[in-house]
Coordinates of C-alpha atoms and ligand atoms in Angstrom, one line a residue:
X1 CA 36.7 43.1 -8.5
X2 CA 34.3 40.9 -6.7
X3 CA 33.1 37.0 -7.6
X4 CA 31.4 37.2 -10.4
X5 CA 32.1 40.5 -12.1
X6 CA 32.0 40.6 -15.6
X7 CA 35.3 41.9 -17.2
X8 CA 36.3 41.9 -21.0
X9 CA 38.8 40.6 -22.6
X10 CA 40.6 44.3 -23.1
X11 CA 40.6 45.1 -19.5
X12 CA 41.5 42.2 -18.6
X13 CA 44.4 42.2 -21.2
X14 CA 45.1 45.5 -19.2
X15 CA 45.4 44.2 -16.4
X16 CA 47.9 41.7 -17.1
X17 CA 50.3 44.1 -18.9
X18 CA 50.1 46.6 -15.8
X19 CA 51.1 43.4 -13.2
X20 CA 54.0 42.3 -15.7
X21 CA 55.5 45.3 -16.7
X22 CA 57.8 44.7 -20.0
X23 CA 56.9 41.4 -20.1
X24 CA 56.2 41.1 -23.8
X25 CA 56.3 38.0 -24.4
X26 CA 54.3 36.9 -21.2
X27 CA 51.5 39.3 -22.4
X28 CA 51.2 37.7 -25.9
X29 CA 51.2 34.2 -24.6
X30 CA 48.5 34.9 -22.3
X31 CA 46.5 37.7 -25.1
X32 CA 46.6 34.6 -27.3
X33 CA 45.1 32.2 -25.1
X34 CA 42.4 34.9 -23.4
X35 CA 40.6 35.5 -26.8
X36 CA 39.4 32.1 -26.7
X37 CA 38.7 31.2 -23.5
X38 CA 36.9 34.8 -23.0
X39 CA 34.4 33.2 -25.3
X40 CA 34.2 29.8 -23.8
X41 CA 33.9 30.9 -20.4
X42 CA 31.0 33.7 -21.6
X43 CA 28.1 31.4 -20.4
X44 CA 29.8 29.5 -17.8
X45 CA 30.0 31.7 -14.5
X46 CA 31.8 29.0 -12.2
X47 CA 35.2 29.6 -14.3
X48 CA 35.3 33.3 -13.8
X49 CA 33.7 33.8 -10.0
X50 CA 36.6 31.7 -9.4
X51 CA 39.0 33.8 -11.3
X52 CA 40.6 30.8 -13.2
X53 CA 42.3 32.5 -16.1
X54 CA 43.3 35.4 -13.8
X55 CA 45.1 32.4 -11.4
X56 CA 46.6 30.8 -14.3
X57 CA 48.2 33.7 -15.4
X58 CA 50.0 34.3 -12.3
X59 CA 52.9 31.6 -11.0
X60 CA 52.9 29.7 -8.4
X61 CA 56.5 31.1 -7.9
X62 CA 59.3 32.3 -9.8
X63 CA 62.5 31.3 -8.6
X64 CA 65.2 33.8 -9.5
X65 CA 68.9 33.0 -8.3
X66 CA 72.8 33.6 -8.9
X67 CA 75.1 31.4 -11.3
X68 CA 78.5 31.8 -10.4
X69 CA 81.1 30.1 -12.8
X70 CA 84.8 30.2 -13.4
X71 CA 85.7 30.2 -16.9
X72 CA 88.9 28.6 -18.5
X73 CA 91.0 31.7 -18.3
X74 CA 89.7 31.7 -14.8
X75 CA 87.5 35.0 -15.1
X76 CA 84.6 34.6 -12.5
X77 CA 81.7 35.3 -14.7
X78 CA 78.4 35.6 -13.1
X79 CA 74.3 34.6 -14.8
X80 CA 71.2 34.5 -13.7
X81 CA 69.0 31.8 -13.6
X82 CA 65.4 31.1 -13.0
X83 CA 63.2 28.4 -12.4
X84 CA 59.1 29.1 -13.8
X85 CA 56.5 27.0 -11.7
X86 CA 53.7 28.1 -13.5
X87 CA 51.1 25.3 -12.0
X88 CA 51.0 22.0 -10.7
X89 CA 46.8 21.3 -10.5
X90 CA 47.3 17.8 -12.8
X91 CA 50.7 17.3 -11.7
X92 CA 54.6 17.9 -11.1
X93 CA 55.6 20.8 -13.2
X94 CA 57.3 19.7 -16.3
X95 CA 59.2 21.8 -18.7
X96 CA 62.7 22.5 -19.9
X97 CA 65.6 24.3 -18.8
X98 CA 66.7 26.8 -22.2
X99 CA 70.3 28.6 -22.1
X100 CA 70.1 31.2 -24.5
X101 CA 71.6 34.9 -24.3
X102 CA 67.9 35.6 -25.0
X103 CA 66.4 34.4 -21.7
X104 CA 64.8 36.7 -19.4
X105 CA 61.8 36.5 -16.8
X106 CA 59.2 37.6 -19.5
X107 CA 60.1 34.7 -21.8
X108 CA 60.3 32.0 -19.6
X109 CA 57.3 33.0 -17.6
X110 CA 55.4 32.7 -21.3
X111 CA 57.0 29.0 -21.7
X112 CA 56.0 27.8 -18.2
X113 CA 52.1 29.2 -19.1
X114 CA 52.1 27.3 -22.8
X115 CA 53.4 24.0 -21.4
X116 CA 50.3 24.2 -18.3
X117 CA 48.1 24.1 -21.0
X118 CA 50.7 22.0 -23.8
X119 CA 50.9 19.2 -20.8
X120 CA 47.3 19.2 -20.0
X121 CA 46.2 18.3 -23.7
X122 CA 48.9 15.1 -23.9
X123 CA 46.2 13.6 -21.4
X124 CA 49.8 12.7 -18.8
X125 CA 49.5 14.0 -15.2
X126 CA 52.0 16.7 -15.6
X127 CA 51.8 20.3 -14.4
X128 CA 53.5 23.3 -16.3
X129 CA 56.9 25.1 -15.8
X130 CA 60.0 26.2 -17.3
X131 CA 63.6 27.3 -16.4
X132 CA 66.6 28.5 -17.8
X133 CA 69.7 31.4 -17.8
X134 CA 71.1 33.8 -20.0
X135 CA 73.8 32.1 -20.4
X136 CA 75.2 31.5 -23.9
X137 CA 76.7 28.3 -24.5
X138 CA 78.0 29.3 -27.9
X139 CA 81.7 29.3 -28.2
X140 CA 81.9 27.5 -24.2
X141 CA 84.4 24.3 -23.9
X142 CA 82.7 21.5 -23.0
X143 CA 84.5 21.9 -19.0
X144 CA 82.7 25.7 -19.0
X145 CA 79.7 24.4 -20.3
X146 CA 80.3 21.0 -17.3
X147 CA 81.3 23.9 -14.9
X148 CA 77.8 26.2 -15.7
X149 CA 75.3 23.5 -15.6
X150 CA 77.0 21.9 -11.9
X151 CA 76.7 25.7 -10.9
X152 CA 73.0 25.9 -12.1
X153 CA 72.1 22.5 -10.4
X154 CA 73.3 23.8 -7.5
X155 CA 71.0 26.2 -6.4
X156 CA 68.0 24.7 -8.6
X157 CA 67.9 20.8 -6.9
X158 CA 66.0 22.4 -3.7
X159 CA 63.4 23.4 -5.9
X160 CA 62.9 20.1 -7.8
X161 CA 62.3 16.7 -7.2
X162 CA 60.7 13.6 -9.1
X163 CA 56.7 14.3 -7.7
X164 CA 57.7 18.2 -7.5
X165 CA 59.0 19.5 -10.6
X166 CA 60.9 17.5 -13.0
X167 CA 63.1 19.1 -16.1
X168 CA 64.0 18.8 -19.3
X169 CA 66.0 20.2 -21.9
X170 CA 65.4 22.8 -24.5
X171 CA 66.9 25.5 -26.2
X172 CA 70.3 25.0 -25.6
X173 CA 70.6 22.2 -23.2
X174 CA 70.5 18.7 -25.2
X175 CA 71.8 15.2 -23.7
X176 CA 75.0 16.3 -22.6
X177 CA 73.7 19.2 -20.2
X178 CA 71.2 16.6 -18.8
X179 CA 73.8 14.6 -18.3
X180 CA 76.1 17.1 -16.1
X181 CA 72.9 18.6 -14.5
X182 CA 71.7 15.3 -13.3
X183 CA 74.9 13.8 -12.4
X184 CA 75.1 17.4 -10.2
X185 CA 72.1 16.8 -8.7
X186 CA 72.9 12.9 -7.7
X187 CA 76.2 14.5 -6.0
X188 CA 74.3 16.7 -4.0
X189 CA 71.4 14.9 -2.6
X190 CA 72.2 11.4 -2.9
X191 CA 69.2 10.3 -4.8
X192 CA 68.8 8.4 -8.6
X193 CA 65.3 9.4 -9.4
X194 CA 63.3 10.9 -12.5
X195 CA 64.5 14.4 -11.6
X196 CA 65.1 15.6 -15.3
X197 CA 63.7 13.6 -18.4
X198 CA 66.2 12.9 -21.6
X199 CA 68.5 11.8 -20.0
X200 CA 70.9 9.1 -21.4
X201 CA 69.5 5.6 -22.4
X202 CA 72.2 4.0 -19.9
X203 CA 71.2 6.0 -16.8
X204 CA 67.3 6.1 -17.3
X205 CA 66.4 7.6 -20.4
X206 CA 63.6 6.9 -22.8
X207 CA 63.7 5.8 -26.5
X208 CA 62.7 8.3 -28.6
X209 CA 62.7 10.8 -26.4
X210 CA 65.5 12.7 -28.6
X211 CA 63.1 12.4 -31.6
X212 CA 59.7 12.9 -29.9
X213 CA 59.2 16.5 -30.5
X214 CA 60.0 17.1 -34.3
X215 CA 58.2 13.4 -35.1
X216 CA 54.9 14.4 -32.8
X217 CA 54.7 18.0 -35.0
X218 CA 55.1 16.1 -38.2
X219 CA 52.2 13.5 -37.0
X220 CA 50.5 16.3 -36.0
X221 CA 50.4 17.8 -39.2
X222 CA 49.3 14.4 -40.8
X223 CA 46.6 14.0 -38.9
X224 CA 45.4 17.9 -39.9
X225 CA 46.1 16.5 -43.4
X226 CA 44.5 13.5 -43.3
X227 CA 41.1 15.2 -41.8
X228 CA 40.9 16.9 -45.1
X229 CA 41.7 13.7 -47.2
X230 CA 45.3 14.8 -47.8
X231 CA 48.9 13.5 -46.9
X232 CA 52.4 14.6 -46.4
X233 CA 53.6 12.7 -49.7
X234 CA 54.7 14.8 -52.7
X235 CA 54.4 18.2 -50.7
X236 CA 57.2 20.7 -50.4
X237 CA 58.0 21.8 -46.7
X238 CA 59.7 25.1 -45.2
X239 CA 61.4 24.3 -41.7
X240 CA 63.1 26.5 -40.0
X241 CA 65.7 26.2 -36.9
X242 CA 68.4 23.2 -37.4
X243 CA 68.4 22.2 -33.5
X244 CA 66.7 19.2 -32.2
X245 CA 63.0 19.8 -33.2
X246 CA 63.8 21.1 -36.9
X247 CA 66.1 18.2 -37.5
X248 CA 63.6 15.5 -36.3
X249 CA 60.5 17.2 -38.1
X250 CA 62.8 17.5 -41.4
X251 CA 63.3 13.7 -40.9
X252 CA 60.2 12.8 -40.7
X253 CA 58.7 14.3 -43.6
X254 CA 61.4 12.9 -45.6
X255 CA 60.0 9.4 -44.2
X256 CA 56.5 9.7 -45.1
X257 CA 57.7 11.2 -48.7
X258 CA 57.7 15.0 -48.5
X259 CA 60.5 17.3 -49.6
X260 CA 62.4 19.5 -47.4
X261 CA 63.1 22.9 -49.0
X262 CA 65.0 24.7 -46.0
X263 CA 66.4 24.6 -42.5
X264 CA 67.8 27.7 -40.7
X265 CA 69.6 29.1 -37.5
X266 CA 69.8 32.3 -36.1
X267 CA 72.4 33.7 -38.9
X268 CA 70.3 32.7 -41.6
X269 CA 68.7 30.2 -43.5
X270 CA 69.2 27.1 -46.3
X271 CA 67.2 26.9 -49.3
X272 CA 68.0 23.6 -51.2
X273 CA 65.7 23.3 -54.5
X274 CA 66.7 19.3 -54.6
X275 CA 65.3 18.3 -51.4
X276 CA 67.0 18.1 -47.6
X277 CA 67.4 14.1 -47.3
X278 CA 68.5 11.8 -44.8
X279 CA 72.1 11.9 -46.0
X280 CA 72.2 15.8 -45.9
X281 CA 69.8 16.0 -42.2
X282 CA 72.6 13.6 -40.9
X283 CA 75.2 15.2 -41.4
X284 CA 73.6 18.3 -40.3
X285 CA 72.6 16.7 -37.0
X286 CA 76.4 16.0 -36.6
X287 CA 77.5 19.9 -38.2
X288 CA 75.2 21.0 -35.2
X289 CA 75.9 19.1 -32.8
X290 CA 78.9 17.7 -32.5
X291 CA 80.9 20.3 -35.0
X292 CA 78.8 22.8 -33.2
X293 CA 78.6 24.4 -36.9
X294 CA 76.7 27.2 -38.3
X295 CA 73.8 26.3 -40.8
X296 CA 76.1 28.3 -43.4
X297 CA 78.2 25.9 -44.3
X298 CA 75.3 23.6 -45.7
X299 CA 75.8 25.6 -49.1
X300 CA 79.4 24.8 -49.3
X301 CA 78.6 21.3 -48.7
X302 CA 75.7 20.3 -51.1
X303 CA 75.6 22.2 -54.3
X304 CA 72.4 23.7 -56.0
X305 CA 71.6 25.3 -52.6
X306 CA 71.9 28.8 -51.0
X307 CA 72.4 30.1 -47.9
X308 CA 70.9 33.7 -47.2
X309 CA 72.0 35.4 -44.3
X310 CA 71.5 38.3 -42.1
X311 CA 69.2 36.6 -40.1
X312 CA 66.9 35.7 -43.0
X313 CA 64.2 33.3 -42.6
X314 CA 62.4 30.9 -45.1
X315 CA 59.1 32.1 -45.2
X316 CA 59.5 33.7 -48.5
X317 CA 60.2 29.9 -50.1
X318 CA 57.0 28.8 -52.1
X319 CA 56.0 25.6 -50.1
X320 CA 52.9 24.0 -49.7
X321 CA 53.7 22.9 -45.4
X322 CA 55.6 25.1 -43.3
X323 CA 57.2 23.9 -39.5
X324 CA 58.8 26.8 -38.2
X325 CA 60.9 25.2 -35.4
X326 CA 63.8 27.6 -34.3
X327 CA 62.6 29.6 -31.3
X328 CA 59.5 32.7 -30.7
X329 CA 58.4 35.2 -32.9
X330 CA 60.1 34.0 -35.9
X331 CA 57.3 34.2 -37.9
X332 CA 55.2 37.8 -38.4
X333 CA 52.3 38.7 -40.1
X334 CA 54.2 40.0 -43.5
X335 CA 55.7 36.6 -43.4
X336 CA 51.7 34.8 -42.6
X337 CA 50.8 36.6 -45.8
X338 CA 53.4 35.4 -48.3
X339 CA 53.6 32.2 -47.4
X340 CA 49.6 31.8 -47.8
X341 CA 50.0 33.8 -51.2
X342 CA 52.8 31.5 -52.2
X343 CA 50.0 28.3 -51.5
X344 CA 51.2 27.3 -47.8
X345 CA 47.8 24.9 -47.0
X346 CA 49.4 24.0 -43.1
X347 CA 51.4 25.0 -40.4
X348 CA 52.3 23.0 -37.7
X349 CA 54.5 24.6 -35.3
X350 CA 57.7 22.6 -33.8
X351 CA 59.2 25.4 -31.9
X352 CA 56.9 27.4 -29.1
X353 CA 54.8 30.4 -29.9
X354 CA 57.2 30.6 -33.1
X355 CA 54.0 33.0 -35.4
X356 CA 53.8 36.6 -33.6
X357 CA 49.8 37.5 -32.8
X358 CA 49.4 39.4 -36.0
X359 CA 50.5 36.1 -37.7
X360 CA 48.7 34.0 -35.2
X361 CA 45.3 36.3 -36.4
X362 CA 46.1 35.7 -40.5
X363 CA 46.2 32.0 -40.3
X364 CA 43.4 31.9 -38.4
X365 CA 41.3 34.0 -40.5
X366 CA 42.9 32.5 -43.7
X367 CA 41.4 29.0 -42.5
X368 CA 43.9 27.1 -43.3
X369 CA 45.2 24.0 -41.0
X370 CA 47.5 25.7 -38.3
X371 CA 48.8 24.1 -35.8
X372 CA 49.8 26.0 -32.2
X373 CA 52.9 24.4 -30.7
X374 CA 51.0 23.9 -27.3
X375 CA 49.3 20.9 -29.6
X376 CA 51.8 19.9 -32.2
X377 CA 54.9 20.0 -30.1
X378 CA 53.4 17.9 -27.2
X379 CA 55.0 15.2 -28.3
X380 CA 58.4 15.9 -26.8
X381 CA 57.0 16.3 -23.2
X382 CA 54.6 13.7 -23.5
X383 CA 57.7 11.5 -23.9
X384 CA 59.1 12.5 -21.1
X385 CA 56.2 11.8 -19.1
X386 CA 56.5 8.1 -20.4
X387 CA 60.1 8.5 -19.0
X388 CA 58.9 9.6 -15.8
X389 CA 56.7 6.6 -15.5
X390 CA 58.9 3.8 -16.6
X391 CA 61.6 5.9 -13.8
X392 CA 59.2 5.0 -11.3
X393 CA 58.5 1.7 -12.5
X394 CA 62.0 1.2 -13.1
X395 CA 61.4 -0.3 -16.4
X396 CA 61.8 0.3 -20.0
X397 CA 59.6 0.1 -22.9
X398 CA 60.6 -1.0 -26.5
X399 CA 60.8 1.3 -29.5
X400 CA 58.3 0.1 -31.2
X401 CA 55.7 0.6 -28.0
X402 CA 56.9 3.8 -27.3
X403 CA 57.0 5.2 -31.0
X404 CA 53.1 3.9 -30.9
X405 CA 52.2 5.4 -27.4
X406 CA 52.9 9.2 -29.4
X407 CA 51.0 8.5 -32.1
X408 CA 48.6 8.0 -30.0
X409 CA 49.0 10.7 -28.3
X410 CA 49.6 12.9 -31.2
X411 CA 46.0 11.9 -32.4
X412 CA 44.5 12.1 -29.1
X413 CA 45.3 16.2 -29.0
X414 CA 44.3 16.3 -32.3
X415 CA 41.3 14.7 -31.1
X416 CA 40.9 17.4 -28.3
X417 CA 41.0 20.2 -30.7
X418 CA 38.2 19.0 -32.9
X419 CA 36.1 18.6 -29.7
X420 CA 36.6 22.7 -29.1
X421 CA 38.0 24.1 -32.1
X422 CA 35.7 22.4 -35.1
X423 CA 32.5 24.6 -36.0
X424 CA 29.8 23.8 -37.9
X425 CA 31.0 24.3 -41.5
X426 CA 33.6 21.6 -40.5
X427 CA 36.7 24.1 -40.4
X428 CA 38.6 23.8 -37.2
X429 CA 40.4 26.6 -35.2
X430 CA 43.0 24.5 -33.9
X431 CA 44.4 27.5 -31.7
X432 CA 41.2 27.4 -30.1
X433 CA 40.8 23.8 -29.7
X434 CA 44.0 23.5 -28.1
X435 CA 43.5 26.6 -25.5
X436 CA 40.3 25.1 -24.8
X437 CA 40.6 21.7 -24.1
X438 CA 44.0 22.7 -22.1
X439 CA 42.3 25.2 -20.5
X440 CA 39.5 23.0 -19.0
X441 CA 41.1 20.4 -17.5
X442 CA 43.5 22.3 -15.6
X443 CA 40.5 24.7 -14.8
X444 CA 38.6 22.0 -13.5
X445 CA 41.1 20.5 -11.1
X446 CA 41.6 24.1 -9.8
X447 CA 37.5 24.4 -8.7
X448 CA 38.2 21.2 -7.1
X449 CA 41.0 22.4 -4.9
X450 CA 39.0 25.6 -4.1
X451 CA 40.8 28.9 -3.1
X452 CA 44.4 28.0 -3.1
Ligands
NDP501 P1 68.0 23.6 -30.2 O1 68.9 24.3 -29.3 O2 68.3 22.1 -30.5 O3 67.9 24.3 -31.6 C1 67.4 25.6 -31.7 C2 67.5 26.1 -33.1 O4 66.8 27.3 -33.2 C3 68.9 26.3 -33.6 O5 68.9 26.1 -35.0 C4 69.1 27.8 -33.3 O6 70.0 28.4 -34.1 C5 67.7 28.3 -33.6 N1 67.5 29.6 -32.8 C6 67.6 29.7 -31.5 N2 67.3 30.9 -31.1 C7 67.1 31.6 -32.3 C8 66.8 33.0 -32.5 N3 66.7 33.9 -31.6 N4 66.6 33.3 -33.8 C9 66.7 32.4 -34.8 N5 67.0 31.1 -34.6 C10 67.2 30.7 -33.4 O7 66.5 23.7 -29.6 P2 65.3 22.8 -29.8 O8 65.3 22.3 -31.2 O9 65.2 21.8 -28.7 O10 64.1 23.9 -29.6 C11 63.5 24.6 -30.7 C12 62.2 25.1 -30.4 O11 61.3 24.0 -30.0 C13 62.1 26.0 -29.1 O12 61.1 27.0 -29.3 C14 61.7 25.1 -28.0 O13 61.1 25.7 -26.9 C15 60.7 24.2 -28.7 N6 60.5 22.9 -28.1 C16 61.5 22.0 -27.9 C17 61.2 20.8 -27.4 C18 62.3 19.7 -27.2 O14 61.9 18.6 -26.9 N7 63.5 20.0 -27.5 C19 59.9 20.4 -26.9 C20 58.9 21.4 -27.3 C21 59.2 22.6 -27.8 P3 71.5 28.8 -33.5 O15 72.3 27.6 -33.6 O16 71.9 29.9 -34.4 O17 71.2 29.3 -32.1

């Protein structure tokens, strides 16, 4: 195709299923993304003679490579890992590492694309990528999981590096993988830098950084609320997932006087009629992470609720905001239609592209508020670009500075997606606001740069 070609959205569509065969997930990511900026870019020629979207969609690199690791009945076991470095026009990539039996090319390929356009709209200088194995961590000793990550840092510090690509966690790798991938990577190459953000408060971490991504969705989803005159108090709230995100979000709405109805993992899912509070999230945050319990035993714990398993998932609850917050395509189209039937006004999604496309197209045409992760779970990342700043400065900020810097930031996507996403009538399509306002600023650093 020469410069300037027109070529619709299908074919195009086409085209990137036939250059990333079985790459499912990559193909959604970038379908869901293409059906709005086909329409921004109609009328604006210098975006597709330059082939923008078509560049976006394609890595800089994917790094594919070998993790050897002995286990403790000393069985050599072998994974694969990857690093995603999807593009770097605003900045160092940035985005975490997931371990998860469920990682393959396709999937992290569709994470390093959302976060290009997720780290654009935090307004930080930060590129897009995204890493990870199939390694499940699940039933590992802590000296396996010490052994995996020193492994995994082995071959991955020649690709990163504090102004090259900088890490995080995700999915499987919380504080204490940080801590063993970082203290690998000092080992090697001699160097305390910003190379991964959440890393421990003593040894360069950042305040809040644990809470960032679950608070930023819930202050997300406040600001949605508040821009139709409405608030978080006295409404009922489906979550799903009980990691990092879910906990945090759950926590949050409990703060600003909402009621948590469920949490879940990938067994099953909680419903507790009485409300989750603080008591019962903390002592699921330990359960989790530290018992490194199943979800299940929530029932036994705290009578009046149920656990319903087989993989179940909440969506069926009658709730008026729903955060799913587990992991992708959690959420389908059935399950768009019954929670609107049951009276679900918003979605804000904690977890990354957690509603399939069919449910992605009922929210949208339902009107209601719906938040895509790539704007209400910025928050996380855009914390750990305030760590990668005060690494450089080699300072810290207070709490209190930092828990105002995401608010800001929060309302400053949410400001982003009204510029894009808010049509005349005064309903906003937040999905489109967010791929949008992404969408331009990286595009516009990339006509600067010309044909690289
Ligand atoms: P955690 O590992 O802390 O928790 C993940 C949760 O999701 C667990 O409850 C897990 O259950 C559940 N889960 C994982 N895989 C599946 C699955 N296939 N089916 C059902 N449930 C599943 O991860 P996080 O909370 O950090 O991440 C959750 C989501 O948020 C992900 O999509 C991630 O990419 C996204 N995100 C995270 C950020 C962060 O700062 N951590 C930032 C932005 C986005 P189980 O214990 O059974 O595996």
């Amino acid at each position: 195709m020469g410069a300037g070609d027109h070529v619709d959205l299908n074919g195009f569509i086409a085209g990137v299923k036939r250059r990333n065969p079985g790459q499912d997930e990559f193909v959604q990511a970038v379908t869901e993304v293409a059906e709005d900026i086909f329409d921004f870019i109609g009328d604006k020629p210098k975006y597709h003679e330059a082939q923008i979207l078509r560049r976006i969609a394609e890595p800089d690199r994917v790094v594919s490579f070998r993790v050897c690791w002995e286990d403790d009945n000393n069985n050599i076991r072998v994974q694969r890992g990857w690093r995603v470095q999807n593009n770097n026009a605003i900045g160092p990539y940035k985005g975490g590492i997931r371990f998860h039996p469920s990682v393959t090319e396709s999937v992290l390929k569709f994470l390093a694309f959302e976060q290009t356009f997720k780290n654009a709209l935090t307004g930080l200088p930060m590129g897009g990528g995204k890493g990870g194995s199939n390694f499940n961590p699940k039933g590992k000793s802590v000296n396996e999981i010490m052994r995996f990550c020193q492994s995994f840092m082995t071959e991955l510090y020649r690709h990163i590096g504090a102004d090259v690509d900088v890490p995080a966690g995700d999915i499987g790798v919380g504080g204490r993988e940080i801590g063993f991938m970082f203290g690998q990577y000092k080992r090697i190459t001699n160097h305390f830098t910003g190379v991964l953000t959440g890393k421990g408060l003593e040894w360069g971490g950042s305040l809040i950084r644990t809470e960032a991504t679950g608070y930023g969705a819930v202050y997300f989803l406040q600001n949605m609320l508040k821009s139709k005159g409405m608030d978080v108090a006295g409404k009922t709230a489906a979550i799903s997932g009980s990691g990092n995100v879910a906990t945090h979000a759950a926590e949050k709405v409990v703060q600003l006087g909402g009621k948590v109805l469920t949490l879940s993992d990938s067994e099953g899912f909680i419903h507790d009629p009485d409300g989750i509070t603080q008591d019962k999230i903390d002592w699921v945050k330990t359960h989790k992470t530290h018992r490194r319990g199943r979800i299940s035993e929530y029932a036994t714990e705290f009578k009046g609720s149920t656990f319903h398993g087989g993989g179940a998932r909440p969506w069926g609850v009658p709730c008026d905001l729903a955060l799913p917050c587990a992991t992708q395509n959690e959420l389908n189209g059935a399950e768009a239609k019954l929670l609107l039937q049951n009276g679900c006004i918003a979605v804000a999604e904690g977890a990354n592209m957690p509603t399939d496309l069919d449910g992605v197209h009922i929210f949208k045409a339902a009107r209601i508020l719906y938040a895509p992760g790539k704007a209400s779970n910025a928050g996380g990342v855009a914390v750990s670009g305030l760590e990668m700043s005060q690494n450089s400065a080699r300072m810290s900020w207070k709490e209190e500075e930092l828990q105002a810097m995401l608010k800001d930031i929060m309302s400053g996507i949410h400001d982003r997606c009204l510029e894009y996403g808010r049509s005349a009538d005064g309903h906003t399509d937040y999905v489109k606001g967010a791929n949008i306002a992404g969408f331009k600023k990286v595009a516009d650093a990339m006509l600067a740069f010309g044909v690289v």
